[in-house]
Each structure stands twice: as C-alpha cells, then as structure tokens.
Coordinates of C-alpha atoms in Angstrom, one line a residue:
Chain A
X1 CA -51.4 41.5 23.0
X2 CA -52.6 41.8 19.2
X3 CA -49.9 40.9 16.6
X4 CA -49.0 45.3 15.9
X5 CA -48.2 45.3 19.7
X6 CA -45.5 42.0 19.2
X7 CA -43.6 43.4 16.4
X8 CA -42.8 46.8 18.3
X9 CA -41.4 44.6 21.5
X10 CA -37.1 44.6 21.9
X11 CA -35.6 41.3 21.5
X12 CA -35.5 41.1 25.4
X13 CA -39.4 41.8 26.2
X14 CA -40.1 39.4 23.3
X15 CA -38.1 36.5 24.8
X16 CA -39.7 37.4 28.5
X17 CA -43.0 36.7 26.5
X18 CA -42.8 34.3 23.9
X19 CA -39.1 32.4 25.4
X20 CA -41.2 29.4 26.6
X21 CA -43.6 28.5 23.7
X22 CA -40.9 25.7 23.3
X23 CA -40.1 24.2 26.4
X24 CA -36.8 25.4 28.1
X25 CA -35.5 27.1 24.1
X26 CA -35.7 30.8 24.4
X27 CA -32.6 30.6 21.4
X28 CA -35.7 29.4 19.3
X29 CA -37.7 32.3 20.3
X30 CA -34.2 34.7 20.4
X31 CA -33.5 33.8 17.0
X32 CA -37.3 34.1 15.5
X33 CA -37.3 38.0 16.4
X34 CA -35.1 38.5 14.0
X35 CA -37.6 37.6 10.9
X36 CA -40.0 40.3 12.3
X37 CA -42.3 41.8 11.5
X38 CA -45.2 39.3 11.5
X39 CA -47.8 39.5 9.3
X40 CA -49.8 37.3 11.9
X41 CA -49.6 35.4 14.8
X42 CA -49.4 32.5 12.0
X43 CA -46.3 33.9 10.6
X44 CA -44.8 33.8 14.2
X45 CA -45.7 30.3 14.6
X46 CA -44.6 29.6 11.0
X47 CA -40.9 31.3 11.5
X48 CA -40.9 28.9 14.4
X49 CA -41.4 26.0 12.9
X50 CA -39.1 26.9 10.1
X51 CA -36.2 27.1 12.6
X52 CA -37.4 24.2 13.9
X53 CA -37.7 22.4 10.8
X54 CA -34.3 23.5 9.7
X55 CA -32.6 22.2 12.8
X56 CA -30.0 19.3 12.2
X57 CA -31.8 15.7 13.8
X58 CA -29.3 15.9 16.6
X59 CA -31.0 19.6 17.2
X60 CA -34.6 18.3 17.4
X61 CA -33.7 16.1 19.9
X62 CA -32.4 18.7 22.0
X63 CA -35.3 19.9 22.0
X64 CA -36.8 16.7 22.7
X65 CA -34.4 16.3 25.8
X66 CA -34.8 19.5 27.5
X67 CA -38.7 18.9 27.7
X68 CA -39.4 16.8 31.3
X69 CA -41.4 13.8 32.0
X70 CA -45.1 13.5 31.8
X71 CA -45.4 12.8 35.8
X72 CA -41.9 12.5 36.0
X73 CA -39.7 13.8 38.7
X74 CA -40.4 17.6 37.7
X75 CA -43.8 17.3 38.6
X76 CA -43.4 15.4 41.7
X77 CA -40.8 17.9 42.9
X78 CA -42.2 21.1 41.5
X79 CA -39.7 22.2 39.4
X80 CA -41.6 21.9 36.3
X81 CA -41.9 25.1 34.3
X82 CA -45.7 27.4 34.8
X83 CA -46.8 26.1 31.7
X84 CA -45.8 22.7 31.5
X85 CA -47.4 22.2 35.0
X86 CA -50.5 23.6 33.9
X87 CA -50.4 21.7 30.7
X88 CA -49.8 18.4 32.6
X89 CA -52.2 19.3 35.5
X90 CA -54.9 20.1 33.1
X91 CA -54.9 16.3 31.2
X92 CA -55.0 15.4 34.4
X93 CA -51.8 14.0 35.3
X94 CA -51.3 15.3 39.0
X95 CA -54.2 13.1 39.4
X96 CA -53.0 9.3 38.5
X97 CA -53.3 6.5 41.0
X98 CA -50.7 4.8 42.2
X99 CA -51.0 2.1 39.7
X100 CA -51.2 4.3 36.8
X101 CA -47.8 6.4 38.1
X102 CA -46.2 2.9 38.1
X103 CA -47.3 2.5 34.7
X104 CA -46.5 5.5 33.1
X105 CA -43.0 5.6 35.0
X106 CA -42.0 1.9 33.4
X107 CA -43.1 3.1 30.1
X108 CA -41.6 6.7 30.5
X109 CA -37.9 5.0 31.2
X110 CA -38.6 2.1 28.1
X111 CA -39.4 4.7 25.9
X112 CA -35.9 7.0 27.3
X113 CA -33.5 3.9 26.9
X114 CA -34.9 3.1 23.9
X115 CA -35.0 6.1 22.0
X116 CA -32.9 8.7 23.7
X117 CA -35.3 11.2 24.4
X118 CA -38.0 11.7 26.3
X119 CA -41.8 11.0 25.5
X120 CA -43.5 14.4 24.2
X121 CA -47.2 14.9 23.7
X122 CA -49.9 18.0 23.5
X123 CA -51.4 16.6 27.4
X124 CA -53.6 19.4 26.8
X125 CA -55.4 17.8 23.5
X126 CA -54.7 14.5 25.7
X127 CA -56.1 13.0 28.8
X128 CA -54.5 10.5 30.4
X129 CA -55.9 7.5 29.1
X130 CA -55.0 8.2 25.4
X131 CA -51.0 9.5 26.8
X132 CA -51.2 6.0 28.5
X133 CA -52.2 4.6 25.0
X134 CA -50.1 6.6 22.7
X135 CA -46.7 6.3 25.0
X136 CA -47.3 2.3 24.6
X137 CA -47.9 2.7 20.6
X138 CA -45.2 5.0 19.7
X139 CA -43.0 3.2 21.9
X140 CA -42.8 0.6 19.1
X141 CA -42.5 3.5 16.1
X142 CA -39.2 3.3 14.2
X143 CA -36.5 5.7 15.8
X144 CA -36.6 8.3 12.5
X145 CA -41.1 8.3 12.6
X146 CA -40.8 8.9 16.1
X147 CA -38.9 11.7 16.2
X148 CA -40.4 13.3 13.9
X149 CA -43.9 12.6 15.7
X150 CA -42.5 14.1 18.9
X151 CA -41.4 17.7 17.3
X152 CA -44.9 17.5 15.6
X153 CA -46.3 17.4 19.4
X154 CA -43.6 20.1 20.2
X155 CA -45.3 22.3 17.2
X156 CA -49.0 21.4 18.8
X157 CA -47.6 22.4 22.7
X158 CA -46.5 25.8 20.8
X159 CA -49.1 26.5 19.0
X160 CA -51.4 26.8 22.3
X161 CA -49.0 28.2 23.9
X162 CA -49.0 31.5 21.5
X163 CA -52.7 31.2 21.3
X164 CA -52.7 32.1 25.3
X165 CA -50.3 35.3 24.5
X166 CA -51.1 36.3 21.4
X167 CA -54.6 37.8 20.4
X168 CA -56.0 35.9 16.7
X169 CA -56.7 37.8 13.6
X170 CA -60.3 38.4 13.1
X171 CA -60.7 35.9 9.9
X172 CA -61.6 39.4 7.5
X173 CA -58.4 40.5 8.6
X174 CA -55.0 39.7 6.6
Chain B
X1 CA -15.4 14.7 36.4
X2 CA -13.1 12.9 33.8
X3 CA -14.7 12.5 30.1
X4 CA -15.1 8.7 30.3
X5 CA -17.6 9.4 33.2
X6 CA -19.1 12.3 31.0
X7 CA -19.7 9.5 28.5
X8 CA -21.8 7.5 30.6
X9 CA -24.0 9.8 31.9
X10 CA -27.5 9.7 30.8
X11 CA -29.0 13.3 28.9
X12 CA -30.5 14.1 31.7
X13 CA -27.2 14.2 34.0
X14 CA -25.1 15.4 30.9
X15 CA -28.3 18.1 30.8
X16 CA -28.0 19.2 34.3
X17 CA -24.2 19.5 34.4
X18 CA -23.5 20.8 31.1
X19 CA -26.7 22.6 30.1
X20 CA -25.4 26.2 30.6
X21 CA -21.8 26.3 29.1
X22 CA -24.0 27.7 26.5
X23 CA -25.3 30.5 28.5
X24 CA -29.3 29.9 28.6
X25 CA -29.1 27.3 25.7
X26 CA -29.6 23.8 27.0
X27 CA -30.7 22.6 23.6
X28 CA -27.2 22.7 22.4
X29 CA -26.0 20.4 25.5
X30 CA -28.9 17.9 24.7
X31 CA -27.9 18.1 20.7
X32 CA -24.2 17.3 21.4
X33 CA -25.6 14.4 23.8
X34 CA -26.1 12.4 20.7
X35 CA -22.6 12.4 19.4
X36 CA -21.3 10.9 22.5
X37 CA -18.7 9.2 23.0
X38 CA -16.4 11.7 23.2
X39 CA -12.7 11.2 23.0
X40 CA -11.6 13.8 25.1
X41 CA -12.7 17.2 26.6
X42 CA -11.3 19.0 23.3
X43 CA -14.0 16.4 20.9
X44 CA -17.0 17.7 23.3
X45 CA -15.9 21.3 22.9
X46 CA -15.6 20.7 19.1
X47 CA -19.0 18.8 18.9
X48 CA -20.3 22.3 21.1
X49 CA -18.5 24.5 18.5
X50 CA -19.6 22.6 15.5
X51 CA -23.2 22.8 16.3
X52 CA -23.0 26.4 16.8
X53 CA -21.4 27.2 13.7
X54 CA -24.1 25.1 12.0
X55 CA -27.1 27.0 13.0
X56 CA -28.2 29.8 10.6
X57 CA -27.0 33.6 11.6
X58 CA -30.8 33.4 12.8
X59 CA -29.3 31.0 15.4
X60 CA -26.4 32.7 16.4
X61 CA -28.3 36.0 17.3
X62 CA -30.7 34.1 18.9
X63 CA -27.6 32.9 21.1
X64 CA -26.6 35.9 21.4
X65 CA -30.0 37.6 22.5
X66 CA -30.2 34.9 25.9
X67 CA -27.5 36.4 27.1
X68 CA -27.8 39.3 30.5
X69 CA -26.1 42.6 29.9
X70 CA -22.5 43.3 31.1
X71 CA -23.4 45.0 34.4
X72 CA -27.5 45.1 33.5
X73 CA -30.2 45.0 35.3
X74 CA -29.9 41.1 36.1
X75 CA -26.3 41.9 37.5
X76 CA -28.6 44.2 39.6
X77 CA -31.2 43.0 40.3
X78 CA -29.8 39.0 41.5
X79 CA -31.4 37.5 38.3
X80 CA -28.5 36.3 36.8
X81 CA -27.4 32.9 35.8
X82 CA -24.8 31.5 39.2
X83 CA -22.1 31.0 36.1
X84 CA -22.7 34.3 34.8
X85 CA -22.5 36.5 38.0
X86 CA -19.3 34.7 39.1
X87 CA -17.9 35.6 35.9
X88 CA -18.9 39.3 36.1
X89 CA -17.5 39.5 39.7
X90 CA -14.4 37.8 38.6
X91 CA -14.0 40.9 36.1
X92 CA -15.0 43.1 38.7
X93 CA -18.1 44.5 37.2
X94 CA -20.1 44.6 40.5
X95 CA -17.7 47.3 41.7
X96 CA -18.2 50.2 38.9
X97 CA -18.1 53.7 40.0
X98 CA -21.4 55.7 39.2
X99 CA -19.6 57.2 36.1
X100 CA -18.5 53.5 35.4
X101 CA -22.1 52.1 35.5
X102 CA -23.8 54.9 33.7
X103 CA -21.1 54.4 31.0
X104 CA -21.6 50.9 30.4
X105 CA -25.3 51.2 30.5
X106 CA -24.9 54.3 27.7
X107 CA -22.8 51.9 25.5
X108 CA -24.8 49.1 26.1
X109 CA -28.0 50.4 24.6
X110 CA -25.9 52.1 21.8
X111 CA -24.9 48.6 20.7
X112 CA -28.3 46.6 20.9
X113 CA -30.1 49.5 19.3
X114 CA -27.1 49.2 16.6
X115 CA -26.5 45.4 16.5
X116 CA -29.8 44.0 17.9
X117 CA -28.0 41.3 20.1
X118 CA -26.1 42.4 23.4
X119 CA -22.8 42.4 23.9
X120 CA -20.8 39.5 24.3
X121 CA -17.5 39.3 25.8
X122 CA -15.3 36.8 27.7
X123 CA -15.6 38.6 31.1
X124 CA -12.7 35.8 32.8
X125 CA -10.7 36.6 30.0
X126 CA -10.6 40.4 30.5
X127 CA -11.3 43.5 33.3
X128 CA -13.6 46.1 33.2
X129 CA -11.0 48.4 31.7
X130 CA -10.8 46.4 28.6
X131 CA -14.4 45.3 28.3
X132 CA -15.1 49.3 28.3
X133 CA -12.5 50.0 25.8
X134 CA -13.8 46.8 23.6
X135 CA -17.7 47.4 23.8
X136 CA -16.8 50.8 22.4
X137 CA -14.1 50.0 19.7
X138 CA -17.2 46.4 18.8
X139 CA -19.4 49.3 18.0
X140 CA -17.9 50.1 15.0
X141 CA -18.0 47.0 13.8
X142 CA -19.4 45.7 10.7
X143 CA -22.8 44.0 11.7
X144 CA -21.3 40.0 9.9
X145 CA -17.4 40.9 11.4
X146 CA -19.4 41.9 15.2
X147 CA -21.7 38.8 15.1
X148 CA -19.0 36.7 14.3
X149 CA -17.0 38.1 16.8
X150 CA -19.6 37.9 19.4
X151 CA -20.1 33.9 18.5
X152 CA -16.4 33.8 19.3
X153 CA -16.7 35.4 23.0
X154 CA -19.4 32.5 23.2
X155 CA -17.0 29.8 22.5
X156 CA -14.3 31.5 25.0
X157 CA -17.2 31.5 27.2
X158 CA -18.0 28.0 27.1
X159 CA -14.5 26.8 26.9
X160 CA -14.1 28.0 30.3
X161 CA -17.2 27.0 31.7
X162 CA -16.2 23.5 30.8
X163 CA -12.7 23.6 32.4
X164 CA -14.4 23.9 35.3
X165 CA -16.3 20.8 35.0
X166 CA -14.4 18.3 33.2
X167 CA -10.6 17.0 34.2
X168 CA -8.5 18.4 31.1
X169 CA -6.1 15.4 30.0
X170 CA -3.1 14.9 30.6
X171 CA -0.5 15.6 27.7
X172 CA 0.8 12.3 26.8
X173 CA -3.2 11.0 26.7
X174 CA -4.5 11.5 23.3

C-alpha cells in the first residue's frame, strides 16, 4: 500500500491496518486519522509520535504497560499479539535456554517492581544477548531517563512496523 | 472486588480487569494505574474521566473511532467485545426487524460520513426505540456539541462497566 492508497482508507480500514503499530493502542492510530492526509509515510509516523509526545507521563506509561514481557507469560502461552511474536521470535527469544529464561524472568520482574512498567526494546534491532545487556543497564537508569528511553523503543517498534504496511517514497519523490 | 483490593493489584491485574471500561482503550486503564491509591470507586472513575478530558479532541475521536457500530457488522458477525455485545442485547439490538436493521445501518453511515467517528450511545441506559430516535436527532448536531456528547455516552459507558466490577461503598464510607 503506497501512501495515495492510505489517505483514501475510512477511519475503520485504517485502524484494521495500522491499529497495532503501537502495541495493543489502536486510540493512537484512531486519533492519528484525523490529521490526514499524509504527505508521506514520514508524516504518519511523525503525527504519531506527536500524539505520542504530547501524551501526559502517566499516558506514556500506559503505553508502556499494555506492551507484554520479552519471554514473558504472553509468549509462553501464545497470547502475544502476530507482531510482537514475530518481533520476539525473530531476536531470537523463543529460543533461550533454560538458564537464560531464568535470567531474563528475575530481571524482567526487578525491572516491573522497580519502575512500574514493563521493559520495552526494538528485539528486532536486538538479539538476545544485547536485550540481556540493556535490561540489566537501564535497570539502573533514573525513573524520568527511563521512561523516556522506553517510548523511544516504542517509536523504533513503530517505525518497522509501518515500514512492513506502508510502501516508502522513492527518495526523488516529495 | 472492593477498591482497597483494586489498590493492590499490580498493572497487569488492574490491566486485565479494568482494561476495557474504556471500550478498546487499555492505555487509559494502565495511565490511571499510576494514580493509585484510590479512595473510592468514584476517585478511579474521576482519575478515568480526567484523563479523557485531557487528551486533545484528536484523542477523543480516536476513542470514539475503537468503538463497533450499534447493530454493525461485529454485532453480526460475533466480533464484538463480550462487554459490548451484552450491552447491545441488554438494549435489545440483536432483535431488529429487517426495516429496523436496514434503518440503523442507513443512519449509521449518514453519521460517520458526517461526523467521522461512530456513534456512541449508552446502550444499558436506553432501548432501541430511543437509540433510533437519538442517532437521528445527534445528526444534526454541531460537530464540537456531538463529539462532546459522544465523550459523554463514553463516560456513562464506563461508569457502568465499572459497577460491575468494583463493590460501590456504602453511604456512610467516605
């Protein structure tokens, strides 16, 4: 789908397309369709990351909060949504031993009781060694950076995410 | 469920129980997670209402847009939220005549091509003899007064939804 096709789709086709690029917040998307049209698929991403931005901090960490657990009980169970299991199964994290499971499962629940949220990260520009080594550093990143490091991962997971649906501009095109 | 269990649950409980009072919006039950603890049943609602009110009108539509269709095709076709189809059976819009449906349907596309959001009402709070005669008299709406009024229907909405999940207190708690 180029970005001509996007702005001609109803508010209800565009939220059964685009209502996931930020895990489990089709409002986000919902709300976005009415700043069409988009110049580009930039311009979609930007108008998301406005609302985003302009979210109150209690907001962003609702966002935070609906997103699950890297190997957490989503995945085990299979409730995970299609594209945060492929996400997750793509860095490779269907794929831990038993040790590393352990591991990530201690430092997933620190990380929760410590910060209120849940530890987010782009798994697919991630493998699971550096989400191993990042969960451990930013666990010790004041509350406020932290936060503010998670919805820039948020921004990263939706920014792939539109690439999948959304055709790119051919760079002589505006 | 009284609300000094509500206030010890952790966001992933308070997710799960209270994520849909907001139809489709579980960011707003994850926000309002952070301004626990909450005094009574009336402070959570308040805390709901108050983020709601906060967002830009961006926002609201975008609340507005998760929601199904009074009789549409999620009513048909099984897809609807469990709150939302007991809510629309309640009002008894699964028992239309033809000339009922085919009404609705005709009103229904009148007002999202008008408005751009669906409509919004308080099904619990109403039969399908007054939804009918409000969907039609909402049309004529100002687009402000009608989203405004739509936000409201959300609230009712909600309000209900978490009678049925929280112990009210009694009067002479404060």
């Amino acid at each position: 789908m180029d970005i001509g096709s996007v702005n001609y789709l109803p508010y209800e086709d565009f939220v059964d397309v685009f209502g996931n690029v930020v895990e489990k917040c089709p409002l986000i998307t919902a709300a976005v369709w009415s700043r069409r049209p988009f110049s580009s698929l930039a311009d979609l991403e930007a108008s998301i990351n406005d609302f985003i931005d302009a979210l109150p901090e209690s907001g962003k960490e609702g966002i935070l909060r609906v997103h699950p657990d890297l190997t957490g009980r989503d995945l085990q169970s299979g409730s995970l949504t299609r594209e945060s299991r492929e996400e997750q199964v793509q860095a490779g994290l269907d794929t831990l031993t038993t040790a590393e499971v352990s591991r990530m499962a201690r430092l997933n629940t620190e990380y929760k009781d410590h910060f209120g949220f849940p530890f987010v990260i782009c798994a697919r520009m991630n493998n699971k060694a550096t989400i191993l080594r990042q969960l451990e550093e930013r666990l010790r990143n004041e509350r406020t950076i932290e936060r503010a490091c998670a919805i820039d991962e948020v921004k990263k997971i939706c920014h792939l995410r539109l690439q999948g649906l959304v055709v790119p501009e051919t760079s002589n095109k505006l």
